[in-house]
Tab-separated table of C-alpha atoms and ligand atoms in Angstrom:
chain	number	residue	atom	x	y	z
A	1	MET	CA	-189.541	-96.618	14.949
A	2	LYS	CA	-186.122	-98.344	15.220
A	3	ASP	CA	-184.533	-98.303	19.055
A	4	TYR	CA	-181.416	-96.656	17.666
A	5	ILE	CA	-180.307	-93.815	14.941
A	6	SER	CA	-178.747	-95.299	12.196
A	7	VAL	CA	-175.717	-93.350	10.806
A	8	GLY	CA	-174.010	-93.530	7.361
A	9	LEU	CA	-170.628	-92.301	6.908
A	10	LEU	CA	-169.079	-90.838	3.735
A	11	GLY	CA	-165.336	-90.726	4.136
A	12	SER	CA	-163.100	-92.174	6.702
A	13	GLY	CA	-160.225	-89.773	6.405
A	14	THR	CA	-158.778	-87.671	9.196
A	15	VAL	CA	-161.921	-86.293	10.140
A	16	GLY	CA	-164.155	-89.247	9.595
A	17	GLY	CA	-161.827	-91.518	11.324
A	18	GLY	CA	-161.939	-88.697	14.464
A	19	VAL	CA	-166.092	-89.161	14.179
A	20	ILE	CA	-165.930	-92.885	14.452
A	21	LYS	CA	-163.428	-92.818	17.331
A	22	LEU	CA	-165.265	-90.172	19.093
A	23	LEU	CA	-168.642	-91.860	18.487
A	24	GLU	CA	-166.953	-95.181	20.072
A	25	LYS	CA	-165.207	-93.501	23.253
A	26	ASN	CA	-168.252	-91.447	24.603
A	27	ALA	CA	-170.909	-94.166	23.077
A	28	GLU	CA	-172.811	-94.112	26.463
A	29	MET	CA	-172.956	-90.467	27.242
A	30	ILE	CA	-173.980	-89.700	23.939
A	31	THR	CA	-177.086	-92.322	23.911
A	32	ARG	CA	-177.976	-90.733	27.464
A	33	LYS	CA	-177.917	-87.200	26.147
A	34	VAL	CA	-179.734	-87.937	22.787
A	35	GLY	CA	-182.302	-90.557	24.510
A	36	LYS	CA	-181.325	-93.316	21.753
A	37	GLU	CA	-178.171	-94.889	20.837
A	38	ILE	CA	-176.221	-93.490	17.887
A	39	LYS	CA	-175.152	-96.338	15.638
A	40	LEU	CA	-172.556	-95.899	12.825
A	41	THR	CA	-173.492	-98.628	10.776
A	42	LYS	CA	-172.009	-98.093	7.183
A	43	ILE	CA	-168.850	-96.510	5.936
A	44	PHE	CA	-168.404	-95.443	2.425
A	45	GLY	CA	-164.409	-95.141	1.321
A	46	ARG	CA	-161.881	-96.049	-1.336
A	47	ASN	CA	-160.344	-99.034	0.101
A	48	LEU	CA	-162.406	-101.767	2.048
A	49	GLU	CA	-158.892	-103.190	3.566
A	50	LYS	CA	-157.707	-100.381	4.794
A	51	MET	CA	-160.818	-99.278	6.242
A	52	SER	CA	-161.471	-102.297	8.230
A	53	ALA	CA	-157.738	-102.604	9.370
A	54	ALA	CA	-158.085	-98.961	10.801
A	55	TYR	CA	-162.076	-99.453	12.218
A	56	GLY	CA	-162.169	-103.110	12.913
A	57	ASP	CA	-165.166	-105.260	11.903
A	58	ALA	CA	-168.205	-103.393	13.998
A	59	TYR	CA	-168.957	-101.586	10.497
A	60	GLU	CA	-170.120	-102.416	7.113
A	61	TYR	CA	-167.416	-101.018	4.600
A	62	THR	CA	-168.489	-100.163	1.145
A	63	THR	CA	-167.055	-98.603	-2.283
A	64	ASN	CA	-170.356	-98.060	-3.480
A	65	VAL	CA	-171.982	-94.661	-2.011
A	66	ASP	CA	-175.647	-95.672	-3.021
A	67	ASP	CA	-175.440	-98.339	-0.293
A	68	VAL	CA	-175.288	-95.661	2.052
A	69	LEU	CA	-177.439	-93.045	0.195
A	70	ASN	CA	-180.087	-95.254	-0.619
A	71	ASP	CA	-180.147	-97.479	2.332
A	72	PRO	CA	-183.757	-96.942	3.857
A	73	GLU	CA	-182.393	-97.751	7.170
A	74	ILE	CA	-180.027	-95.289	7.133
A	75	ASP	CA	-181.231	-91.832	9.190
A	76	ILE	CA	-178.109	-89.672	9.220
A	77	VAL	CA	-175.916	-89.276	6.164
A	78	VAL	CA	-172.485	-87.614	7.300
A	79	GLU	CA	-170.391	-86.301	4.506
A	80	LEU	CA	-166.476	-85.770	4.973
A	81	ILE	CA	-165.026	-86.627	1.911
A	82	GLY	CA	-164.475	-82.726	0.938
A	83	ARG	CA	-164.221	-80.671	-2.082
A	84	GLU	CA	-167.113	-79.702	-3.927
A	85	HIS	CA	-167.781	-82.600	-6.428
A	86	PRO	CA	-169.338	-85.342	-5.947
A	87	ALA	CA	-169.671	-84.351	-2.035
A	88	MET	CA	-172.497	-82.051	-3.286
A	89	GLU	CA	-174.630	-84.416	-5.413
A	90	TYR	CA	-174.142	-86.975	-2.568
A	91	MET	CA	-175.666	-84.367	-0.147
A	92	CYS	CA	-178.475	-83.478	-2.436
A	93	GLN	CA	-179.329	-87.064	-3.037
A	94	ALA	CA	-179.211	-88.089	0.607
A	95	LEU	CA	-181.611	-85.147	1.653
A	96	GLU	CA	-183.812	-86.178	-1.598
A	97	ASN	CA	-184.035	-89.411	0.388
A	98	GLY	CA	-185.470	-87.552	3.306
A	99	LYS	CA	-182.131	-88.274	5.313
A	100	GLN	CA	-180.652	-85.630	7.592
A	101	VAL	CA	-177.523	-84.407	6.947
A	102	VAL	CA	-174.507	-83.347	8.410
A	103	THR	CA	-171.036	-81.900	6.830
A	104	ALA	CA	-167.824	-80.497	7.534
A	105	ASN	CA	-167.657	-79.209	3.718
A	106	LYS	CA	-167.105	-75.294	3.561
A	107	ASP	CA	-166.733	-75.329	-0.241
A	108	VAL	CA	-169.999	-77.001	-0.637
A	109	ILE	CA	-171.722	-75.034	2.283
A	110	ALA	CA	-169.918	-71.574	0.725
A	111	HIS	CA	-171.077	-72.223	-3.172
A	112	TYR	CA	-174.247	-74.476	-2.718
A	113	GLY	CA	-175.778	-73.713	0.636
A	114	LYS	CA	-179.334	-72.221	-0.729
A	115	LYS	CA	-179.334	-75.426	-3.027
A	116	LEU	CA	-179.171	-77.909	-0.195
A	117	PHE	CA	-181.415	-75.868	2.164
A	118	ASP	CA	-183.895	-75.553	-0.638
A	119	ILE	CA	-183.818	-79.596	-0.873
A	120	ALA	CA	-183.354	-80.067	2.615
A	121	GLY	CA	-186.459	-77.584	3.340
A	122	LYS	CA	-188.803	-79.667	0.483
A	123	HIS	CA	-187.892	-82.661	2.123
A	124	ASN	CA	-188.307	-81.417	5.789
A	125	ALA	CA	-184.894	-82.635	6.747
A	126	ASP	CA	-181.820	-80.709	8.344
A	127	ILE	CA	-178.508	-80.072	6.833
A	128	MET	CA	-175.918	-79.044	9.805
A	129	PHE	CA	-172.548	-77.976	9.343
A	130	GLU	CA	-170.797	-76.685	12.444
A	131	GLY	CA	-167.658	-78.547	11.158
A	132	ALA	CA	-167.391	-76.295	8.033
A	133	VAL	CA	-166.232	-73.359	9.812
A	134	CYS	CA	-163.034	-73.098	12.182
A	135	GLY	CA	-163.180	-76.899	12.834
A	136	GLY	CA	-163.797	-77.518	16.633
A	137	ILE	CA	-165.217	-73.795	17.396
A	138	PRO	CA	-168.704	-73.507	17.961
A	139	ILE	CA	-169.784	-70.692	16.051
A	140	ILE	CA	-172.718	-71.597	13.438
A	141	GLY	CA	-175.073	-73.314	16.242
A	142	PRO	CA	-174.650	-70.019	18.755
A	143	MET	CA	-175.026	-67.682	15.739
A	144	LYS	CA	-178.395	-69.598	14.424
A	145	SER	CA	-179.479	-70.142	18.059
A	146	SER	CA	-178.270	-68.601	21.051
A	147	MET	CA	-177.406	-65.218	19.383
A	148	ALA	CA	-180.444	-65.391	16.681
A	149	ALA	CA	-182.462	-62.411	18.439
A	150	ASN	CA	-179.229	-59.860	17.727
A	151	GLU	CA	-178.695	-57.614	14.822
A	152	ILE	CA	-175.122	-58.615	13.948
A	153	HIS	CA	-172.999	-55.482	13.186
A	154	SER	CA	-169.846	-57.278	12.323
A	155	ILE	CA	-167.683	-60.302	12.413
A	156	MET	CA	-163.935	-60.238	12.548
A	157	GLY	CA	-162.270	-63.699	12.585
A	158	ILE	CA	-159.054	-65.277	12.262
A	159	VAL	CA	-160.188	-68.229	10.517
A	160	ASN	CA	-157.286	-69.743	8.876
A	161	GLY	CA	-154.695	-71.893	10.915
A	162	THR	CA	-152.321	-71.907	8.873
A	163	THR	CA	-151.682	-68.432	7.934
A	164	ASN	CA	-152.141	-67.504	11.688
A	165	TYR	CA	-149.412	-70.074	12.466
A	166	MET	CA	-147.170	-68.405	9.864
A	167	LEU	CA	-147.885	-64.709	11.129
A	168	SER	CA	-147.221	-65.761	14.312
A	169	LYS	CA	-143.808	-67.367	13.661
A	170	MET	CA	-142.790	-64.307	11.826
A	171	THR	CA	-143.834	-62.312	14.850
A	172	ASP	CA	-142.488	-64.172	17.558
A	173	GLU	CA	-139.102	-65.547	15.703
A	174	GLY	CA	-138.781	-62.787	13.338
A	175	MET	CA	-138.640	-65.436	10.174
A	176	ASP	CA	-139.482	-64.368	6.775
A	177	TYR	CA	-142.110	-65.327	4.731
A	178	ALA	CA	-140.468	-68.126	2.650
A	179	THR	CA	-138.783	-69.632	5.614
A	180	VAL	CA	-141.945	-69.809	7.515
A	181	LEU	CA	-143.768	-70.851	4.646
A	182	LYS	CA	-141.069	-73.747	3.892
A	183	GLU	CA	-141.255	-75.116	7.576
A	184	ALA	CA	-145.248	-74.895	7.785
A	185	GLN	CA	-145.214	-77.113	4.616
A	186	ASP	CA	-142.524	-79.532	6.425
A	187	LYS	CA	-144.833	-80.079	9.512
A	188	GLY	CA	-147.503	-80.816	7.245
A	189	TYR	CA	-149.609	-77.417	8.333
A	190	ALA	CA	-149.246	-75.935	5.039
A	191	GLU	CA	-150.182	-78.027	1.603
A	192	SER	CA	-147.526	-78.323	-0.947
A	193	ASP	CA	-149.519	-75.928	-3.029
A	194	PRO	CA	-150.467	-73.392	-0.266
A	195	THR	CA	-152.534	-70.994	-2.289
A	196	ALA	CA	-155.749	-71.687	-0.822
A	197	ASP	CA	-154.497	-70.950	2.773
A	198	VAL	CA	-151.990	-68.205	1.989
A	199	GLY	CA	-153.813	-66.371	-0.703
A	200	GLY	CA	-157.020	-66.180	1.372
A	201	PHE	CA	-159.336	-68.342	-0.272
A	202	ASP	CA	-160.028	-70.939	2.307
A	203	ALA	CA	-160.660	-67.952	5.109
A	204	ALA	CA	-163.017	-66.448	2.261
A	205	ARG	CA	-165.167	-69.258	2.057
A	206	LYS	CA	-165.415	-69.496	5.857
A	207	ALA	CA	-166.348	-65.597	5.702
A	208	VAL	CA	-169.108	-66.033	3.062
A	209	ILE	CA	-170.748	-68.707	5.286
A	210	LEU	CA	-170.431	-66.737	8.660
A	211	ALA	CA	-171.578	-63.366	6.701
A	212	SER	CA	-174.536	-64.703	5.039
A	213	ILE	CA	-175.998	-66.452	8.625
A	214	ALA	CA	-174.786	-62.861	10.353
A	215	PHE	CA	-176.754	-60.714	7.949
A	216	ASN	CA	-179.228	-63.246	6.551
A	217	MET	CA	-178.388	-62.131	3.023
A	218	ALA	CA	-177.196	-65.074	0.268
A	219	ILE	CA	-173.496	-63.783	0.014
A	220	SER	CA	-171.165	-65.633	-2.307
A	221	MET	CA	-167.203	-65.639	-3.196
A	222	LYS	CA	-167.374	-62.913	-5.458
A	223	ASP	CA	-168.702	-60.598	-2.740
A	224	VAL	CA	-165.430	-61.003	-1.040
A	225	ASP	CA	-162.383	-58.684	-1.556
A	226	ILE	CA	-159.632	-61.252	-0.975
A	227	ASN	CA	-155.835	-60.580	-0.282
A	228	GLY	CA	-153.592	-63.051	0.860
A	229	ILE	CA	-150.234	-62.716	3.354
A	230	GLU	CA	-147.977	-63.517	0.299
A	231	SER	CA	-146.509	-59.731	0.310
A	232	VAL	CA	-146.047	-59.306	4.066
A	233	ASP	CA	-142.331	-59.006	5.244
A	234	ALA	CA	-141.172	-59.724	8.606
A	235	CYS	CA	-140.069	-55.701	8.598
A	236	ASP	CA	-144.190	-55.205	8.215
A	237	ILE	CA	-144.741	-56.970	11.139
A	238	GLU	CA	-141.710	-55.494	12.945
A	239	TYR	CA	-142.960	-51.870	12.014
A	240	ALA	CA	-146.678	-52.862	12.944
A	241	SER	CA	-145.319	-53.947	16.455
A	242	ARG	CA	-143.480	-50.558	16.598
A	243	LEU	CA	-146.945	-48.664	16.210
A	244	GLY	CA	-148.637	-50.773	18.627
A	245	TYR	CA	-150.141	-53.402	16.360
A	246	ALA	CA	-150.441	-57.070	15.477
A	247	VAL	CA	-150.818	-58.389	11.975
A	248	LYS	CA	-153.406	-61.268	11.447
A	249	LEU	CA	-155.010	-62.436	8.487
A	250	LEU	CA	-158.811	-61.463	9.174
A	251	ALA	CA	-161.634	-62.082	7.679
A	252	ILE	CA	-163.890	-58.910	8.367
A	253	ALA	CA	-167.669	-58.687	7.530
A	254	LYS	CA	-169.696	-55.408	8.286
A	255	ASN	CA	-173.092	-54.536	7.792
A	256	ASP	CA	-173.467	-50.655	7.259
A	257	PRO	CA	-177.188	-49.794	7.102
A	258	GLU	CA	-176.559	-46.977	4.599
A	259	ASN	CA	-173.684	-48.421	2.336
A	260	GLY	CA	-174.598	-52.162	2.557
A	261	VAL	CA	-172.250	-55.245	3.796
A	262	SER	CA	-168.559	-55.256	3.107
A	263	ILE	CA	-166.859	-58.563	3.311
A	264	SER	CA	-163.095	-59.001	3.209
A	265	VAL	CA	-160.160	-61.266	3.823
A	266	SER	CA	-156.877	-59.337	4.389
A	267	PRO	CA	-154.097	-59.242	6.239
A	268	THR	CA	-154.917	-56.430	8.873
A	269	MET	CA	-153.058	-54.819	11.565
A	270	ILE	CA	-154.898	-54.546	14.965
A	271	PRO	CA	-154.096	-53.136	18.058
A	272	LYS	CA	-152.016	-55.400	20.320
A	273	LYS	CA	-154.700	-54.998	23.153
A	274	HIS	CA	-157.659	-56.178	20.956
A	275	PRO	CA	-158.688	-59.570	21.758
A	276	LEU	CA	-157.654	-61.583	18.543
A	277	ALA	CA	-154.226	-60.025	18.674
A	278	SER	CA	-153.093	-62.695	21.420
A	279	VAL	CA	-154.666	-65.451	19.362
A	280	SER	CA	-151.919	-67.210	18.015
A	281	GLY	CA	-150.389	-70.173	16.425
A	282	ALA	CA	-152.802	-72.844	14.563
A	283	TYR	CA	-155.888	-71.257	16.689
A	284	ASN	CA	-159.064	-69.382	15.396
A	285	ALA	CA	-161.081	-66.938	16.890
A	286	VAL	CA	-164.466	-65.090	15.708
A	287	TYR	CA	-165.230	-61.961	17.244
A	288	VAL	CA	-168.802	-60.904	16.960
A	289	ASN	CA	-170.581	-57.444	17.684
A	290	GLY	CA	-174.272	-57.745	17.903
A	291	ASP	CA	-176.908	-55.195	19.062
A	292	ALA	CA	-177.655	-57.043	22.207
A	293	ILE	CA	-174.925	-59.269	23.174
A	294	GLY	CA	-172.331	-56.681	22.676
A	295	GLU	CA	-168.801	-58.082	21.769
A	296	ALA	CA	-168.197	-61.752	21.797
A	297	MET	CA	-165.196	-64.049	20.850
A	298	PHE	CA	-165.350	-67.742	20.041
A	299	LEU	CA	-161.763	-69.229	20.213
A	300	GLY	CA	-160.594	-72.653	19.646
A	301	LEU	CA	-158.916	-75.124	17.171
A	302	GLY	CA	-159.990	-74.491	13.772
A	303	ALA	CA	-158.615	-77.809	12.322
A	304	GLY	CA	-157.657	-81.511	13.266
A	305	ARG	CA	-158.992	-84.865	13.801
A	306	PHE	CA	-160.843	-84.567	17.101
A	307	PRO	CA	-161.675	-80.780	17.537
A	308	THR	CA	-163.944	-80.975	14.191
A	309	ALA	CA	-165.160	-84.535	15.271
A	310	SER	CA	-166.472	-82.518	18.119
A	311	SER	CA	-168.269	-80.310	15.889
A	312	VAL	CA	-169.599	-82.887	13.657
A	313	VAL	CA	-170.598	-85.486	16.214
A	314	GLY	CA	-172.359	-82.536	17.935
A	315	ASP	CA	-174.371	-81.808	14.732
A	316	ILE	CA	-175.121	-85.556	14.594
A	317	MET	CA	-176.440	-85.656	18.002
A	318	GLU	CA	-178.742	-82.490	17.199
A	319	ALA	CA	-180.059	-84.079	13.901
A	320	ALA	CA	-180.697	-87.336	16.067
A	321	ARG	CA	-182.630	-85.442	18.673
A	322	ASN	CA	-184.814	-83.521	15.866
A	323	LEU	CA	-185.510	-86.875	14.387
A	324	ILE	CA	-186.440	-88.508	17.593
A	325	ASN	CA	-188.957	-85.444	18.324
A	326	ASN	CA	-190.041	-85.324	14.994
A	327	ASP	CA	-189.086	-81.771	15.050
A	328	LYS	CA	-186.840	-81.887	11.589
A	329	GLY	CA	-186.401	-78.979	9.742
A	330	ARG	CA	-186.374	-76.660	12.458
A	331	ILE	CA	-183.925	-73.868	11.582
A	332	GLY	CA	-184.264	-73.363	7.923
A	333	TYR	CA	-182.681	-71.325	5.264
A	334	ALA	CA	-182.668	-67.598	7.008
A	335	CYS	CA	-181.389	-65.391	4.120
A	336	TYR	CA	-184.387	-63.657	3.666
A	337	LYS	CA	-183.024	-60.018	3.290
A	338	GLU	CA	-181.853	-58.566	-0.063
A	339	LYS	CA	-178.235	-58.371	-0.658
A	340	LYS	CA	-176.809	-55.047	-0.649
A	341	ILE	CA	-173.012	-55.072	-1.028
A	342	CYS	CA	-170.948	-51.979	-0.336
A	343	SER	CA	-169.000	-51.292	-3.167
A	344	PRO	CA	-165.239	-51.895	-2.493
A	345	GLU	CA	-164.129	-48.246	-3.503
A	346	ASN	CA	-166.530	-46.940	-0.693
A	347	ASN	CA	-165.012	-48.875	2.068
A	348	VAL	CA	-163.397	-46.287	4.753
A	349	PHE	CA	-160.659	-47.581	6.806
A	350	PRO	CA	-157.200	-46.648	7.596
A	351	SER	CA	-154.229	-48.153	5.960
A	352	TYR	CA	-150.781	-49.122	6.565
A	353	ILE	CA	-148.287	-48.484	3.449
A	354	ARG	CA	-144.538	-49.506	2.878
A	355	LEU	CA	-142.862	-47.710	0.248
A	356	SER	CA	-139.276	-48.029	-1.043
A	357	VAL	CA	-138.060	-44.766	-1.830
A	358	LEU	CA	-134.878	-42.759	-2.915
A	359	ASP	CA	-133.019	-41.381	0.375
A	360	LYS	CA	-132.295	-37.700	-0.457
A	361	PRO	CA	-134.069	-34.484	0.397
A	362	GLY	CA	-137.250	-33.872	-0.387
A	363	VAL	CA	-138.677	-37.050	-0.889
A	364	LEU	CA	-140.806	-37.413	2.079
A	365	ALA	CA	-142.437	-33.835	1.199
A	366	ALA	CA	-143.245	-35.013	-2.086
A	367	ILE	CA	-145.037	-38.208	-0.974
A	368	ALA	CA	-147.011	-36.449	1.844
A	369	SER	CA	-148.011	-33.874	-0.917
A	370	VAL	CA	-149.560	-36.596	-3.161
A	371	PHE	CA	-151.155	-38.001	-0.120
A	372	GLY	CA	-152.769	-34.451	0.564
A	373	SER	CA	-153.898	-34.061	-2.746
A	374	GLN	CA	-156.018	-36.868	-2.608
A	375	SER	CA	-157.469	-36.164	0.699
A	376	VAL	CA	-155.563	-38.957	2.432
A	377	SER	CA	-154.530	-38.037	5.943
A	378	ILE	CA	-151.336	-38.986	7.419
A	379	ARG	CA	-151.585	-40.417	11.295
A	380	ASN	CA	-147.898	-42.097	11.526
A	381	VAL	CA	-144.567	-42.135	9.402
A	382	ILE	CA	-141.539	-44.328	10.123
A	383	GLN	CA	-138.411	-43.511	7.995
A	384	THR	CA	-135.292	-45.760	7.975
A	385	ASN	CA	-132.110	-43.702	8.242
A	386	GLU	CA	-129.826	-45.616	6.207
A	387	ARG	CA	-128.543	-42.394	3.873
A	388	GLY	CA	-127.193	-43.262	0.243
A	389	LYS	CA	-129.520	-46.198	-0.027
A	390	THR	CA	-133.025	-46.786	-0.934
A	391	ALA	CA	-135.132	-46.443	2.376
A	392	ASP	CA	-138.279	-47.541	3.666
A	393	LEU	CA	-140.742	-44.919	4.198
A	394	VAL	CA	-143.926	-46.366	6.213
A	395	PHE	CA	-147.143	-44.710	7.076
A	396	VAL	CA	-150.389	-45.186	8.476
A	397	THR	CA	-153.190	-43.270	7.318
A	398	HIS	CA	-156.738	-42.072	8.923
A	399	ALA	CA	-159.374	-43.616	7.770
A	400	VAL	CA	-159.870	-43.007	4.105
A	401	SER	CA	-161.945	-44.473	1.548
A	402	ALA	CA	-160.517	-47.306	-0.641
A	403	ALA	CA	-161.036	-44.926	-4.019
A	404	ASN	CA	-158.932	-42.055	-2.450
A	405	LEU	CA	-156.107	-44.385	-1.413
A	406	LYS	CA	-156.217	-46.020	-4.836
A	407	MET	CA	-155.724	-42.701	-6.387
A	408	ALA	CA	-153.036	-41.592	-4.117
A	409	LEU	CA	-151.160	-44.880	-4.617
A	410	GLN	CA	-151.218	-44.930	-8.426
A	411	ILE	CA	-149.767	-41.275	-8.462
A	412	LEU	CA	-147.176	-42.488	-6.253
A	413	GLU	CA	-146.291	-45.710	-8.068
A	414	VAL	CA	-145.087	-43.152	-11.053
A	415	LEU	CA	-143.177	-40.816	-8.698
A	416	PRO	CA	-139.590	-41.038	-9.556
A	417	VAL	CA	-138.266	-41.084	-6.350
A	418	VAL	CA	-140.688	-43.992	-5.325
A	419	ASP	CA	-138.729	-47.391	-6.144
A	420	LYS	CA	-141.986	-49.369	-5.264
A	421	ILE	CA	-145.041	-49.949	-3.029
A	422	SER	CA	-143.722	-52.945	-1.053
A	423	CYS	CA	-146.728	-53.243	1.110
A	424	ILE	CA	-150.180	-52.413	2.165
A	425	ILE	CA	-152.163	-53.536	4.786
A	426	ARG	CA	-155.620	-52.656	6.174
A	427	VAL	CA	-155.614	-51.332	9.706
A	428	GLU	CA	-158.417	-52.027	12.216
A	429	ASP	CA	-158.342	-49.539	15.163
A	430	SER	CA	-161.572	-47.666	16.825
A	431	SER	CA	-159.309	-44.705	17.966
A	432	ASN	CA	-158.123	-43.988	14.319
A	433	GLY	CA	-161.394	-42.555	12.901
B	501	LIG	N1	-156.577	-75.207	6.018
B	501	LIG	C1	-157.332	-74.311	7.073
B	501	LIG	C2	-156.613	-74.056	7.819
B	501	LIG	C3	-157.712	-75.954	7.631
B	501	LIG	O1	-155.222	-74.032	7.929
B	501	LIG	O2	-157.074	-73.318	8.949
B	501	LIG	C4	-159.423	-76.381	6.965
B	501	LIG	O3	-160.236	-75.380	6.670
């Protein structure tokens, strides 16, 4: 066996560059901790000149991915090119060649996790992906190891930094959605096509990965009820604040022993005193409830060059240790439970509803009667007093099944006094049962 561990890197962009720099900067400490030097040998990318200008002549650069994937000298392949294809195929090829694989690719893990674990299992290899969920926050490792003895009841997470930045700005500065989105795009936080972030899809992929590990079930994207932040207005944040809530885009996964697992991504009001309420700006946090640990929260930067490199290099070190100790494939695919998904209509939680209504006598009574007819119990009401104009009527319900709420909203939608249903936000509040 060589006296070092050889690493091949696919992709030298933002995170790849961070991995190169971190391996260089902390080389001595990493060697001491692992027991052997971790030597980055080959880097695959599109532009040889650009790579060598950026990272010097200590590495061999190639534009042919097979130079890395089929190199018998390479022990660990690190995939950081992103997107599903061809990244998934590259990882399969690396595993089939018996290599350890480290990735930060949430798209591939969310969609092809089982396939990759099956191949890794056959070849007694590891596939590690701490960087795929919430960048620098250690959450996959703790769930698979330190918290492995727990029956996890629920996970709630702020797992998308772009939307958390936007909602924080709307909260702190009263900015409206369109202005804050433009600012986030100008500053490079939000993509020019922001759909994956603001539409909740990025968060949903992370929810799929977290829920699969937490509940030992092969959860997929179609199991997630996905709602973005597009309909949240600055006034909803203001009303939420008056009601004692903060608005966050939360990934929520709950395991109800009777009804099954429910997974959603949606704008959610949480009490201001909840630990997640104070997680602001680009920060991410994951709040876990397990039968032994109780409640635990993991907080940190969910994206960015060095935070994500921290997770990736940690995985490289773990993969190297397993290799050195001849103990590969230690933690395999653990989705052994049959999947039981709670149908979205059976989900029960309180909701915030903002209606734009005609401001005239009898309107509140008419709307309250519709809610009553569908067993929707009202907890709070806020009414604006701009007589003669359309007014906002804001309701917070007690916990109600999504089916009953849907029926009530369908009736309200065609009620002549209701101009429109402007916004619906889930409420998570243990004091509102
Ligand atoms: N776009 C993500 C975010 C980072 O805003 O958190 C990558 O998952």
